[in-house]
Amino acid sequence: MGRIFDFLENYFGAFASFSTIRWIDIVEILLIAVFVYQFMLWIRNTRAYSLLKGILIVLVFTFIAYLLEMNTILWLVYNAGGYAITAILIIFQPELRKALEELGHKKIVSTLIPFDSNKKEETGRFSDRTVNEIVRASFEMGAVKTGALIVIEEDTILNEFIRTGINLDSLISSQLLINIFEHNTPLHDGAVIVRGDRIVAATCYLPLSDNLELNKNLGTRHRAGVGISEVSDSLTIIVSEETGRVSVANRGRLQVGVTKEELREILKVEQNNVKQEKLKNKRKFWKGLMKNEKKSDE
């Protein structure tokens, strides 16, 4: 019991040092709180949530063993601690990789300094013709309940998934898309990946989402569509083979049962140059800043 009283005395004695807290300490505490909150929001919808709860139970049990001076248990925990860290890294490897990918997609630096702004201006977005062809093909396939999975690449390059399929490099047309996803054809299984105005590859394999909030009635095609949108900034169009409904996945979110007009509007939003305009404004800002610096130097 003496260890319990020593712990409580040291814990509450720490409040006496509050007078020495600096403003930077408060900022640091707020940053840690925001990080922990965002981490819990992210991990809540993954399989790692159950594993995390198990780890917390083990930590609570170890803390109780420390307070009650259960030396044998503490010796076991101390000797297994090094292996436990390695085991945690292995167990959480998919989740850690996903978290780092999401952090990379934030583009914290590129929002301030547009290193690759010329890239999109050179290639441009897909054309109005591509929008019309994709919309027409999606709803014609939905009318006859032909399943389809169309991934539209944006800033994140999808070569990792393109390599799992068959290269096509074909101009987009509704007839070609319908023919690709026709039942019992060699290319109907898997996803089609679109880059600009061209179909880059077909029969591509996509990662399945482990989002626990997705409807259990959704099949593998929908989970694959959400999965690719979780690891990239792509837009995915899913045509259900069971119901014929057209759905859209983007940024890990699934919009089920969109209409032809809604799909066209979604594609128009992705097609337009909102991002390019922002980049142009930033370039103007930096150019103006450089000009002002040159004038001040003169």
Tab-separated table of C-alpha atoms in Angstrom:
chain	number	residue	atom	x	y	z
A	1	MET	CA	0.000	0.000	0.000
A	2	GLY	CA	2.978	2.283	0.588
A	3	ARG	CA	3.622	2.464	-3.150
A	4	ILE	CA	0.042	3.614	-3.767
A	5	PHE	CA	0.412	6.490	-1.283
A	6	ASP	CA	3.803	7.436	-2.759
A	7	PHE	CA	2.269	7.529	-6.246
A	8	LEU	CA	-0.648	9.722	-5.120
A	9	GLU	CA	1.693	12.056	-3.225
A	10	ASN	CA	3.971	12.483	-6.240
A	11	TYR	CA	1.002	12.900	-8.598
A	12	PHE	CA	-0.783	15.604	-6.621
A	13	GLY	CA	2.520	17.209	-5.667
A	14	ALA	CA	3.083	17.952	-9.339
A	15	PHE	CA	0.274	20.533	-9.222
A	16	ALA	CA	2.501	22.732	-7.062
A	17	SER	CA	4.723	23.403	-10.092
A	18	PHE	CA	1.914	24.973	-12.168
A	19	SER	CA	3.323	28.432	-11.432
A	20	THR	CA	6.335	27.619	-13.615
A	21	ILE	CA	4.250	26.706	-16.694
A	22	ARG	CA	5.173	28.722	-19.795
A	23	TRP	CA	2.898	29.643	-22.686
A	24	ILE	CA	4.825	27.254	-24.944
A	25	ASP	CA	3.902	24.409	-22.575
A	26	ILE	CA	0.209	25.218	-23.037
A	27	VAL	CA	0.638	25.223	-26.823
A	28	GLU	CA	2.435	21.889	-26.612
A	29	ILE	CA	-0.375	20.368	-24.524
A	30	LEU	CA	-2.989	21.611	-27.013
A	31	LEU	CA	-1.057	20.144	-29.953
A	32	ILE	CA	-0.783	16.784	-28.203
A	33	ALA	CA	-4.508	16.868	-27.380
A	34	VAL	CA	-5.405	17.573	-31.016
A	35	PHE	CA	-3.102	14.789	-32.191
A	36	VAL	CA	-4.582	12.257	-29.753
A	37	TYR	CA	-8.135	13.303	-30.698
A	38	GLN	CA	-7.462	12.958	-34.431
A	39	PHE	CA	-5.707	9.637	-33.824
A	40	MET	CA	-8.729	8.274	-31.946
A	41	LEU	CA	-11.114	9.474	-34.672
A	42	TRP	CA	-8.997	7.742	-37.313
A	43	ILE	CA	-8.470	4.483	-35.451
A	44	ARG	CA	-12.124	4.157	-34.398
A	45	ASN	CA	-13.188	2.775	-37.797
A	46	THR	CA	-10.296	0.346	-38.226
A	47	ARG	CA	-9.520	-3.138	-37.015
A	48	ALA	CA	-6.770	-1.673	-34.848
A	49	TYR	CA	-9.408	-0.271	-32.476
A	50	SER	CA	-10.041	-3.656	-30.875
A	51	LEU	CA	-6.293	-4.298	-30.641
A	52	LEU	CA	-5.792	-0.904	-29.004
A	53	LYS	CA	-8.428	-1.675	-26.387
A	54	GLY	CA	-6.645	-4.940	-25.616
A	55	ILE	CA	-3.338	-3.097	-25.195
A	56	LEU	CA	-4.968	-0.574	-22.846
A	57	ILE	CA	-6.328	-3.426	-20.704
A	58	VAL	CA	-2.812	-4.909	-20.462
A	59	LEU	CA	-1.399	-1.505	-19.453
A	60	VAL	CA	-4.053	-1.057	-16.749
A	61	PHE	CA	-3.308	-4.539	-15.442
A	62	THR	CA	0.428	-3.740	-15.384
A	63	PHE	CA	-0.240	-0.480	-13.516
A	64	ILE	CA	-2.269	-2.307	-10.900
A	65	ALA	CA	0.539	-4.863	-10.546
A	66	TYR	CA	2.973	-1.968	-9.990
A	67	LEU	CA	0.802	-0.427	-7.269
A	68	LEU	CA	0.327	-3.781	-5.501
A	69	GLU	CA	4.021	-4.670	-5.857
A	70	MET	CA	3.461	-7.881	-7.817
A	71	ASN	CA	7.139	-8.288	-8.605
A	72	THR	CA	6.863	-11.490	-10.645
A	73	ILE	CA	4.394	-9.927	-13.057
A	74	LEU	CA	6.500	-6.760	-13.270
A	75	TRP	CA	9.599	-8.848	-14.035
A	76	LEU	CA	7.745	-10.600	-16.876
A	77	VAL	CA	6.489	-7.291	-18.272
A	78	TYR	CA	9.969	-5.724	-18.048
A	79	ASN	CA	11.643	-8.595	-19.891
A	80	ALA	CA	8.924	-8.837	-22.537
A	81	GLY	CA	8.750	-5.068	-23.113
A	82	GLY	CA	11.315	-4.970	-25.926
A	83	TYR	CA	9.611	-7.780	-27.818
A	84	ALA	CA	6.194	-6.184	-27.230
A	85	ILE	CA	7.202	-3.003	-29.087
A	86	THR	CA	8.322	-5.033	-32.104
A	87	ALA	CA	5.124	-7.095	-31.960
A	88	ILE	CA	2.981	-3.930	-31.872
A	89	LEU	CA	4.753	-2.548	-34.957
A	90	ILE	CA	4.104	-5.807	-36.811
A	91	ILE	CA	0.456	-6.030	-35.711
A	92	PHE	CA	-0.302	-2.410	-36.576
A	93	GLN	CA	1.756	-2.376	-39.790
A	94	PRO	CA	-1.234	-1.982	-42.190
A	95	GLU	CA	-2.779	0.756	-40.047
A	96	LEU	CA	0.532	2.608	-39.612
A	97	ARG	CA	1.133	2.496	-43.360
A	98	LYS	CA	-2.367	3.789	-44.027
A	99	ALA	CA	-1.898	6.624	-41.510
A	100	LEU	CA	1.372	7.690	-43.139
A	101	GLU	CA	-0.260	7.584	-46.591
A	102	GLU	CA	-3.094	9.802	-45.352
A	103	LEU	CA	-0.555	12.197	-43.878
A	104	GLY	CA	1.223	12.291	-47.224
A	105	HIS	CA	-2.040	13.115	-48.990
A	106	LYS	CA	-2.487	16.214	-46.813
A	107	LYS	CA	0.113	18.028	-48.963
A	108	ILE	CA	1.058	20.411	-46.184
A	109	VAL	CA	4.124	21.716	-48.028
A	110	SER	CA	2.618	21.846	-51.511
A	111	THR	CA	-0.275	23.986	-50.312
A	112	LEU	CA	2.276	26.711	-49.583
A	113	ILE	CA	4.843	26.046	-52.315
A	114	PRO	CA	3.380	24.589	-55.561
A	115	PHE	CA	6.381	22.547	-56.709
A	116	ASP	CA	4.408	20.533	-59.261
A	117	SER	CA	1.816	23.089	-60.302
A	118	ASN	CA	2.933	23.006	-63.946
A	119	LYS	CA	2.287	19.264	-64.152
A	120	LYS	CA	-1.504	19.521	-64.077
A	121	GLU	CA	-1.537	22.551	-66.321
A	122	GLU	CA	0.337	20.610	-68.965
A	123	THR	CA	-1.772	17.464	-68.782
A	124	GLY	CA	-5.063	19.093	-67.871
A	125	ARG	CA	-8.187	17.425	-66.564
A	126	PHE	CA	-10.354	15.068	-68.595
A	127	SER	CA	-12.545	16.590	-71.277
A	128	ASP	CA	-16.315	17.093	-71.489
A	129	ARG	CA	-16.450	14.217	-73.947
A	130	THR	CA	-14.906	11.920	-71.319
A	131	VAL	CA	-17.507	13.043	-68.768
A	132	ASN	CA	-20.344	12.266	-71.173
A	133	GLU	CA	-18.917	8.879	-72.144
A	134	ILE	CA	-18.408	7.773	-68.523
A	135	VAL	CA	-21.897	8.904	-67.496
A	136	ARG	CA	-23.512	7.202	-70.488
A	137	ALA	CA	-21.618	3.944	-69.947
A	138	SER	CA	-22.335	3.872	-66.192
A	139	PHE	CA	-26.091	4.178	-66.533
A	140	GLU	CA	-26.365	1.937	-69.574
A	141	MET	CA	-24.555	-0.765	-67.592
A	142	GLY	CA	-26.751	-0.038	-64.584
A	143	ALA	CA	-29.876	-0.475	-66.690
A	144	VAL	CA	-28.899	-4.061	-67.546
A	145	LYS	CA	-27.230	-4.702	-64.148
A	146	THR	CA	-23.706	-5.091	-65.418
A	147	GLY	CA	-21.229	-4.610	-62.575
A	148	ALA	CA	-18.470	-2.059	-63.153
A	149	LEU	CA	-15.646	-0.365	-61.265
A	150	ILE	CA	-14.138	2.776	-62.837
A	151	VAL	CA	-11.279	4.549	-61.035
A	152	ILE	CA	-10.418	8.084	-62.175
A	153	GLU	CA	-6.851	9.005	-61.254
A	154	GLU	CA	-6.139	12.482	-59.938
A	155	ASP	CA	-2.978	13.777	-58.242
A	156	THR	CA	-1.953	10.464	-56.670
A	157	ILE	CA	-0.333	8.235	-59.300
A	158	LEU	CA	-1.876	4.750	-59.284
A	159	ASN	CA	0.936	2.819	-60.974
A	160	GLU	CA	1.024	0.387	-58.057
A	161	PHE	CA	-2.493	-0.767	-58.964
A	162	ILE	CA	-2.089	-0.366	-62.728
A	163	ARG	CA	0.660	-2.997	-62.629
A	164	THR	CA	-1.850	-5.555	-61.293
A	165	GLY	CA	-3.984	-5.259	-64.449
A	166	ILE	CA	-3.618	-5.320	-68.219
A	167	ASN	CA	-2.370	-2.182	-69.966
A	168	LEU	CA	-4.719	-0.719	-72.587
A	169	ASP	CA	-3.901	2.972	-73.167
A	170	SER	CA	-7.159	3.502	-75.067
A	171	LEU	CA	-9.295	6.560	-75.670
A	172	ILE	CA	-12.394	6.501	-73.462
A	173	SER	CA	-15.721	5.655	-75.075
A	174	SER	CA	-18.944	4.324	-73.604
A	175	GLN	CA	-18.901	1.376	-76.010
A	176	LEU	CA	-15.417	0.367	-74.875
A	177	LEU	CA	-16.320	0.586	-71.175
A	178	ILE	CA	-19.475	-1.446	-71.688
A	179	ASN	CA	-17.563	-4.059	-73.664
A	180	ILE	CA	-14.853	-4.317	-70.990
A	181	PHE	CA	-17.347	-5.027	-68.199
A	182	GLU	CA	-19.586	-7.333	-70.245
A	183	HIS	CA	-20.120	-10.692	-68.526
A	184	ASN	CA	-17.715	-13.509	-69.409
A	185	THR	CA	-15.293	-11.257	-71.290
A	186	PRO	CA	-11.554	-11.531	-70.501
A	187	LEU	CA	-11.338	-8.001	-69.014
A	188	HIS	CA	-14.587	-7.772	-67.055
A	189	ASP	CA	-13.150	-8.819	-63.671
A	190	GLY	CA	-11.483	-6.063	-61.649
A	191	ALA	CA	-11.316	-2.299	-62.104
A	192	VAL	CA	-10.620	0.061	-64.980
A	193	ILE	CA	-8.217	2.922	-64.218
A	194	VAL	CA	-8.682	6.186	-66.128
A	195	ARG	CA	-5.963	8.816	-66.486
A	196	GLY	CA	-7.001	11.991	-68.239
A	197	ASP	CA	-8.979	11.039	-71.346
A	198	ARG	CA	-7.594	7.514	-71.634
A	199	ILE	CA	-8.197	4.112	-70.087
A	200	VAL	CA	-4.773	3.122	-68.781
A	201	ALA	CA	-5.489	-0.433	-67.635
A	202	ALA	CA	-8.266	-2.948	-66.938
A	203	THR	CA	-8.712	-5.934	-64.591
A	204	CYS	CA	-6.832	-4.046	-61.860
A	205	TYR	CA	-6.985	-5.289	-58.286
A	206	LEU	CA	-7.857	-2.727	-55.605
A	207	PRO	CA	-7.457	-2.789	-51.808
A	208	LEU	CA	-10.628	-3.557	-49.839
A	209	SER	CA	-11.788	-1.061	-47.244
A	210	ASP	CA	-11.963	-2.168	-43.603
A	211	ASN	CA	-14.319	0.671	-42.655
A	212	LEU	CA	-16.704	-0.799	-40.085
A	213	GLU	CA	-19.375	1.812	-40.854
A	214	LEU	CA	-19.997	0.577	-44.391
A	215	ASN	CA	-23.314	-1.144	-44.970
A	216	LYS	CA	-22.974	-4.905	-44.547
A	217	ASN	CA	-25.118	-5.411	-47.656
A	218	LEU	CA	-22.438	-3.850	-49.848
A	219	GLY	CA	-20.341	-6.328	-51.779
A	220	THR	CA	-16.663	-6.611	-52.633
A	221	ARG	CA	-16.954	-4.189	-55.569
A	222	HIS	CA	-18.145	-1.358	-53.316
A	223	ARG	CA	-15.528	-2.116	-50.654
A	224	ALA	CA	-12.822	-2.049	-53.320
A	225	GLY	CA	-14.123	1.293	-54.588
A	226	VAL	CA	-14.010	2.789	-51.095
A	227	GLY	CA	-10.655	1.117	-50.425
A	228	ILE	CA	-8.872	2.793	-53.338
A	229	SER	CA	-10.387	6.154	-52.373
A	230	GLU	CA	-8.964	5.746	-48.853
A	231	VAL	CA	-5.376	5.310	-50.040
A	232	SER	CA	-5.492	7.892	-52.842
A	233	ASP	CA	-7.370	10.996	-53.966
A	234	SER	CA	-9.002	9.141	-56.861
A	235	LEU	CA	-12.700	9.202	-57.740
A	236	THR	CA	-14.312	5.782	-58.154
A	237	ILE	CA	-17.594	4.979	-59.918
A	238	ILE	CA	-19.247	1.701	-58.900
A	239	VAL	CA	-22.116	0.077	-60.795
A	240	SER	CA	-23.897	-2.583	-58.739
A	241	GLU	CA	-24.447	-5.934	-60.408
A	242	GLU	CA	-27.313	-6.767	-58.032
A	243	THR	CA	-29.323	-3.521	-58.065
A	244	GLY	CA	-27.941	-1.587	-61.041
A	245	ARG	CA	-27.426	1.491	-58.848
A	246	VAL	CA	-24.519	3.810	-59.578
A	247	SER	CA	-22.409	4.895	-56.591
A	248	VAL	CA	-19.406	7.180	-56.178
A	249	ALA	CA	-16.507	6.800	-53.716
A	250	ASN	CA	-14.146	9.666	-52.931
A	251	ARG	CA	-11.904	10.451	-49.940
A	252	GLY	CA	-13.105	7.297	-48.184
A	253	ARG	CA	-16.791	8.273	-48.461
A	254	LEU	CA	-19.411	6.391	-50.449
A	255	GLN	CA	-22.413	8.069	-52.088
A	256	VAL	CA	-24.884	5.342	-53.028
A	257	GLY	CA	-27.517	5.592	-55.749
A	258	VAL	CA	-26.589	8.817	-57.547
A	259	THR	CA	-28.640	10.038	-60.498
A	260	LYS	CA	-27.279	10.762	-63.961
A	261	GLU	CA	-27.309	14.503	-63.270
A	262	GLU	CA	-25.573	14.056	-59.898
A	263	LEU	CA	-22.830	11.916	-61.425
A	264	ARG	CA	-22.313	14.453	-64.201
A	265	GLU	CA	-22.044	17.237	-61.629
A	266	ILE	CA	-19.545	15.257	-59.531
A	267	LEU	CA	-17.384	14.662	-62.588
A	268	LYS	CA	-17.649	18.320	-63.568
A	269	VAL	CA	-16.410	19.348	-60.125
A	270	GLU	CA	-13.455	16.998	-60.469
A	271	GLN	CA	-12.861	18.190	-64.014
A	272	ASN	CA	-12.824	21.927	-63.446
A	273	ASN	CA	-9.763	23.916	-62.532
A	274	VAL	CA	-10.507	24.838	-58.917
A	275	LYS	CA	-7.229	23.352	-57.752
A	276	GLN	CA	-5.389	24.932	-60.650
A	277	GLU	CA	-6.869	28.337	-59.854
A	278	LYS	CA	-5.694	28.014	-56.265
A	279	LEU	CA	-2.230	27.085	-57.456
A	280	LYS	CA	-2.213	30.029	-59.869
A	281	ASN	CA	-3.203	32.384	-57.058
A	282	LYS	CA	-0.406	31.019	-54.899
A	283	ARG	CA	2.083	31.434	-57.733
A	284	LYS	CA	0.918	35.016	-58.228
A	285	PHE	CA	1.375	35.591	-54.523
A	286	TRP	CA	4.924	34.211	-54.569
A	287	LYS	CA	5.784	36.063	-57.799
A	288	GLY	CA	4.429	39.289	-56.329
A	289	LEU	CA	6.428	38.695	-53.183
A	290	MET	CA	9.608	38.129	-55.200
A	291	LYS	CA	8.964	41.302	-57.255
A	292	ASN	CA	8.473	43.354	-54.105
A	293	GLU	CA	11.704	41.960	-52.713
A	294	LYS	CA	13.563	42.888	-55.912
A	295	LYS	CA	12.120	46.420	-55.842
A	296	SER	CA	13.106	46.841	-52.225
A	297	ASP	CA	16.636	45.650	-53.048
A	298	GLU	CA	16.900	48.235	-55.838
